[in-house]
PDB file of C-alpha atoms in Angstrom:
ATOM      1  CA  MET A1081      27.593   9.369 -95.186  1.00  0.00           C
ATOM      2  CA  ILE A1082      27.918  11.329 -91.981  1.00  0.00           C
ATOM      3  CA  ALA A1083      30.094   9.803 -89.261  1.00  0.00           C
ATOM      4  CA  GLN A1084      31.450  12.309 -86.789  1.00  0.00           C
ATOM      5  CA  VAL A1085      32.227  13.283 -83.225  1.00  0.00           C
ATOM      6  CA  VAL A1086      31.689  17.024 -82.872  1.00  0.00           C
ATOM      7  CA  ASP A1087      31.573  19.840 -80.332  1.00  0.00           C
ATOM      8  CA  ALA A1088      28.554  21.531 -81.915  1.00  0.00           C
ATOM      9  CA  PRO A1089      24.769  21.119 -81.854  1.00  0.00           C
ATOM     10  CA  LEU A1090      23.409  18.132 -83.794  1.00  0.00           C
ATOM     11  CA  SER A1091      20.451  18.097 -86.186  1.00  0.00           C
ATOM     12  CA  VAL A1092      18.505  14.886 -86.737  1.00  0.00           C
ATOM     13  CA  ALA A1093      16.940  16.447 -89.853  1.00  0.00           C
ATOM     14  CA  GLU A1094      20.413  16.853 -91.389  1.00  0.00           C
ATOM     15  CA  HIS A1095      21.067  13.170 -90.707  1.00  0.00           C
ATOM     16  CA  GLU A1096      17.758  12.198 -92.315  1.00  0.00           C
ATOM     17  CA  ASP A1097      18.577  14.305 -95.382  1.00  0.00           C
ATOM     18  CA  ALA A1098      22.014  12.674 -95.618  1.00  0.00           C
ATOM     19  CA  VAL A1099      20.515   9.174 -95.951  1.00  0.00           C
ATOM     20  CA  ALA A1100      17.842  10.064 -98.511  1.00  0.00           C
ATOM     21  CA  ASP A1101      17.994   7.579-101.385  1.00  0.00           C
ATOM     22  CA  LYS A1102      15.638   6.801-104.276  1.00  0.00           C
ATOM     23  CA  ALA A1103      15.857   3.101-103.422  1.00  0.00           C
ATOM     24  CA  ALA A1104      14.861   3.683 -99.788  1.00  0.00           C
ATOM     25  CA  GLY A1105      11.277   3.106 -98.759  1.00  0.00           C
ATOM     26  CA  ALA A1106      12.022   4.006 -95.154  1.00  0.00           C
ATOM     27  CA  VAL A1107      14.166   6.394 -93.160  1.00  0.00           C
ATOM     28  CA  VAL A1108      14.383   5.835 -89.413  1.00  0.00           C
ATOM     29  CA  SER A1109      16.099   8.344 -87.154  1.00  0.00           C
ATOM     30  CA  PHE A1110      17.027   8.592 -83.500  1.00  0.00           C
ATOM     31  CA  ALA A1111      17.853  11.480 -81.192  1.00  0.00           C
ATOM     32  CA  GLY A1112      19.564  10.699 -77.902  1.00  0.00           C
ATOM     33  CA  VAL A1113      18.549  13.688 -75.771  1.00  0.00           C
ATOM     34  CA  VAL A1114      19.952  14.875 -72.434  1.00  0.00           C
ATOM     35  CA  ARG A1115      17.275  14.271 -69.814  1.00  0.00           C
ATOM     36  CA  ASP A1116      16.863  15.979 -66.452  1.00  0.00           C
ATOM     37  CA  HIS A1117      17.256  12.882 -64.278  1.00  0.00           C
ATOM     38  CA  ASP A1118      19.183   9.647 -63.874  1.00  0.00           C
ATOM     39  CA  GLY A1119      18.695   6.944 -61.289  1.00  0.00           C
ATOM     40  CA  GLY A1120      16.171   9.023 -59.364  1.00  0.00           C
ATOM     41  CA  ARG A1121      18.502  12.034 -59.126  1.00  0.00           C
ATOM     42  CA  SER A1122      18.016  15.393 -60.836  1.00  0.00           C
ATOM     43  CA  VAL A1123      20.636  16.239 -63.472  1.00  0.00           C
ATOM     44  CA  THR A1124      21.615  19.802 -64.428  1.00  0.00           C
ATOM     45  CA  GLU A1125      24.084  19.112 -67.242  1.00  0.00           C
ATOM     46  CA  LEU A1126      26.250  16.523 -68.956  1.00  0.00           C
ATOM     47  CA  GLU A1127      29.736  16.672 -70.359  1.00  0.00           C
ATOM     48  CA  TYR A1128      30.960  14.187 -72.942  1.00  0.00           C
ATOM     49  CA  VAL A1129      34.681  13.644 -73.447  1.00  0.00           C
ATOM     50  CA  GLY A1130      35.927  11.598 -76.373  1.00  0.00           C
ATOM     51  CA  HIS A1131      39.061   9.501 -76.695  1.00  0.00           C
ATOM     52  CA  PRO A1132      41.280  10.530 -79.647  1.00  0.00           C
ATOM     53  CA  THR A1133      40.144   7.373 -81.492  1.00  0.00           C
ATOM     54  CA  ALA A1134      36.423   8.212 -81.195  1.00  0.00           C
ATOM     55  CA  ALA A1135      36.170   9.686 -84.708  1.00  0.00           C
ATOM     56  CA  ASP A1136      37.774   6.572 -86.201  1.00  0.00           C
ATOM     57  CA  VAL A1137      35.473   4.269 -84.238  1.00  0.00           C
ATOM     58  CA  ILE A1138      32.275   6.072 -85.270  1.00  0.00           C
ATOM     59  CA  THR A1139      33.456   6.008 -88.903  1.00  0.00           C
ATOM     60  CA  GLU A1140      34.090   2.257 -88.666  1.00  0.00           C
ATOM     61  CA  LEU A1141      30.608   1.733 -87.222  1.00  0.00           C
ATOM     62  CA  ALA A1142      28.951   3.769 -89.971  1.00  0.00           C
ATOM     63  CA  GLU A1143      30.889   1.897 -92.650  1.00  0.00           C
ATOM     64  CA  GLU A1144      29.959  -1.479 -91.143  1.00  0.00           C
ATOM     65  CA  PHE A1145      26.262  -0.626 -91.142  1.00  0.00           C
ATOM     66  CA  ALA A1146      26.328   1.034 -94.572  1.00  0.00           C
ATOM     67  CA  ALA A1147      27.905  -2.125 -96.027  1.00  0.00           C
ATOM     68  CA  ARG A1148      24.932  -4.259 -95.010  1.00  0.00           C
ATOM     69  CA  PRO A1149      22.947  -5.468 -98.008  1.00  0.00           C
ATOM     70  CA  ASP A1150      19.620  -4.320 -96.515  1.00  0.00           C
ATOM     71  CA  VAL A1151      20.838  -0.778 -95.674  1.00  0.00           C
ATOM     72  CA  GLN A1152      20.911   2.050 -98.214  1.00  0.00           C
ATOM     73  CA  ALA A1153      22.708   4.716 -96.165  1.00  0.00           C
ATOM     74  CA  VAL A1154      23.790   5.631 -92.631  1.00  0.00           C
ATOM     75  CA  ALA A1155      24.437   8.899 -90.803  1.00  0.00           C
ATOM     76  CA  VAL A1156      25.603   9.021 -87.183  1.00  0.00           C
ATOM     77  CA  SER A1157      27.092  11.721 -84.961  1.00  0.00           C
ATOM     78  CA  HIS A1158      27.932  12.006 -81.284  1.00  0.00           C
ATOM     79  CA  ARG A1159      28.396  15.315 -79.578  1.00  0.00           C
ATOM     80  CA  ILE A1160      31.154  16.065 -77.091  1.00  0.00           C
ATOM     81  CA  GLY A1161      31.547  18.977 -74.705  1.00  0.00           C
ATOM     82  CA  LEU A1162      29.107  20.483 -72.245  1.00  0.00           C
ATOM     83  CA  LEU A1163      25.432  19.776 -73.005  1.00  0.00           C
ATOM     84  CA  GLY A1164      22.313  21.098 -71.336  1.00  0.00           C
ATOM     85  CA  ILE A1165      18.976  19.459 -70.704  1.00  0.00           C
ATOM     86  CA  GLY A1166      17.205  18.851 -74.022  1.00  0.00           C
ATOM     87  CA  ASP A1167      20.372  18.950 -76.157  1.00  0.00           C
ATOM     88  CA  ILE A1168      20.944  16.114 -78.637  1.00  0.00           C
ATOM     89  CA  ALA A1169      23.945  13.973 -77.711  1.00  0.00           C
ATOM     90  CA  LEU A1170      23.511  11.290 -80.394  1.00  0.00           C
ATOM     91  CA  ALA A1171      21.904  11.670 -83.822  1.00  0.00           C
ATOM     92  CA  CYS A1172      21.407   8.712 -86.167  1.00  0.00           C
ATOM     93  CA  ALA A1173      19.509   8.006 -89.363  1.00  0.00           C
ATOM     94  CA  VAL A1174      19.326   4.867 -91.481  1.00  0.00           C
ATOM     95  CA  SER A1175      17.602   4.336 -94.812  1.00  0.00           C
ATOM     96  CA  ALA A1176      16.552   0.975 -96.169  1.00  0.00           C
ATOM     97  CA  ALA A1177      14.152  -0.470 -98.717  1.00  0.00           C
ATOM     98  CA  HIS A1178      11.666  -1.463 -95.990  1.00  0.00           C
ATOM     99  CA  ARG A1179      10.710  -0.073 -92.568  1.00  0.00           C
ATOM    100  CA  GLY A1180      11.553  -3.221 -90.628  1.00  0.00           C
ATOM    101  CA  GLN A1181      15.102  -3.191 -91.916  1.00  0.00           C
ATOM    102  CA  ALA A1182      15.485   0.524 -91.203  1.00  0.00           C
ATOM    103  CA  PHE A1183      14.093   0.243 -87.649  1.00  0.00           C
ATOM    104  CA  ALA A1184      16.274  -2.771 -86.842  1.00  0.00           C
ATOM    105  CA  ALA A1185      19.450  -1.250 -88.262  1.00  0.00           C
ATOM    106  CA  CYS A1186      18.929   2.091 -86.514  1.00  0.00           C
ATOM    107  CA  ALA A1187      18.258   0.422 -83.155  1.00  0.00           C
ATOM    108  CA  GLU A1188      21.314  -1.784 -83.514  1.00  0.00           C
ATOM    109  CA  LEU A1189      23.448   1.186 -84.581  1.00  0.00           C
ATOM    110  CA  VAL A1190      22.473   3.080 -81.427  1.00  0.00           C
ATOM    111  CA  ASP A1191      23.318   0.028 -79.293  1.00  0.00           C
ATOM    112  CA  GLU A1192      26.693  -0.428 -80.999  1.00  0.00           C
ATOM    113  CA  VAL A1193      27.575   3.266 -80.602  1.00  0.00           C
ATOM    114  CA  LYS A1194      26.828   3.039 -76.884  1.00  0.00           C
ATOM    115  CA  LYS A1195      28.832  -0.186 -76.616  1.00  0.00           C
ATOM    116  CA  ARG A1196      31.902   0.663 -78.720  1.00  0.00           C
ATOM    117  CA  LEU A1197      32.362   4.426 -78.955  1.00  0.00           C
ATOM    118  CA  PRO A1198      35.080   5.588 -76.506  1.00  0.00           C
ATOM    119  CA  ILE A1199      33.214   8.543 -75.023  1.00  0.00           C
ATOM    120  CA  TRP A1200      32.864   9.215 -71.320  1.00  0.00           C
ATOM    121  CA  LYS A1201      29.883  10.989 -69.763  1.00  0.00           C
ATOM    122  CA  ARG A1202      30.127  13.253 -66.707  1.00  0.00           C
ATOM    123  CA  GLN A1203      26.775  13.920 -65.067  1.00  0.00           C
ATOM    124  CA  VAL A1204      26.299  16.910 -62.779  1.00  0.00           C
ATOM    125  CA  PHE A1205      23.472  16.602 -60.275  1.00  0.00           C
ATOM    126  CA  THR A1206      21.439  19.389 -58.665  1.00  0.00           C
ATOM    127  CA  ASP A1207      23.089  18.703 -55.292  1.00  0.00           C
ATOM    128  CA  GLY A1208      26.497  19.551 -56.827  1.00  0.00           C
ATOM    129  CA  GLU A1209      27.751  15.980 -56.983  1.00  0.00           C
ATOM    130  CA  GLU A1210      28.954  14.497 -60.242  1.00  0.00           C
ATOM    131  CA  GLU A1211      29.817  11.098 -61.654  1.00  0.00           C
ATOM    132  CA  TRP A1212      31.523   9.659 -64.716  1.00  0.00           C
ATOM    133  CA  VAL A1213      29.646   6.897 -66.513  1.00  0.00           C
ATOM    134  CA  ALA A1214      29.247   4.943 -69.767  1.00  0.00           C
ATOM    135  CA  CYS A1215      32.767   4.305 -70.918  1.00  0.00           C
ATOM    136  CA  PRO A1216      33.056   1.240 -73.188  1.00  0.00           C
TER     137      PRO A1216
END
């Protein structure tokens, strides 16, 4: 199981490999990627800052999802630090016996990470302004 908050580039393929299981008929992955706009404004970069409890929270989330009877394995990581356009901020992968279970669990995992993980996002816009958003 991968469950981490790191200041290094993320690989979705590594997350997919981590959840490989002979009993799994499906692996679903997700990459949350830094886009070049938000709310109609052009974005140049993002910075993510994590609370000291962020690593514990992401581990708890991964353990909760991995304990589900319809889930084989879970891998989830969130990046912190300065990220550029196109960088992966959130990488997730879930394996399950069937695709429906894997899709549902991965989607819910992403939603729960966004809801519960204590990470703040600072957006820098092309006009030089910035804003802090998305703190649970």
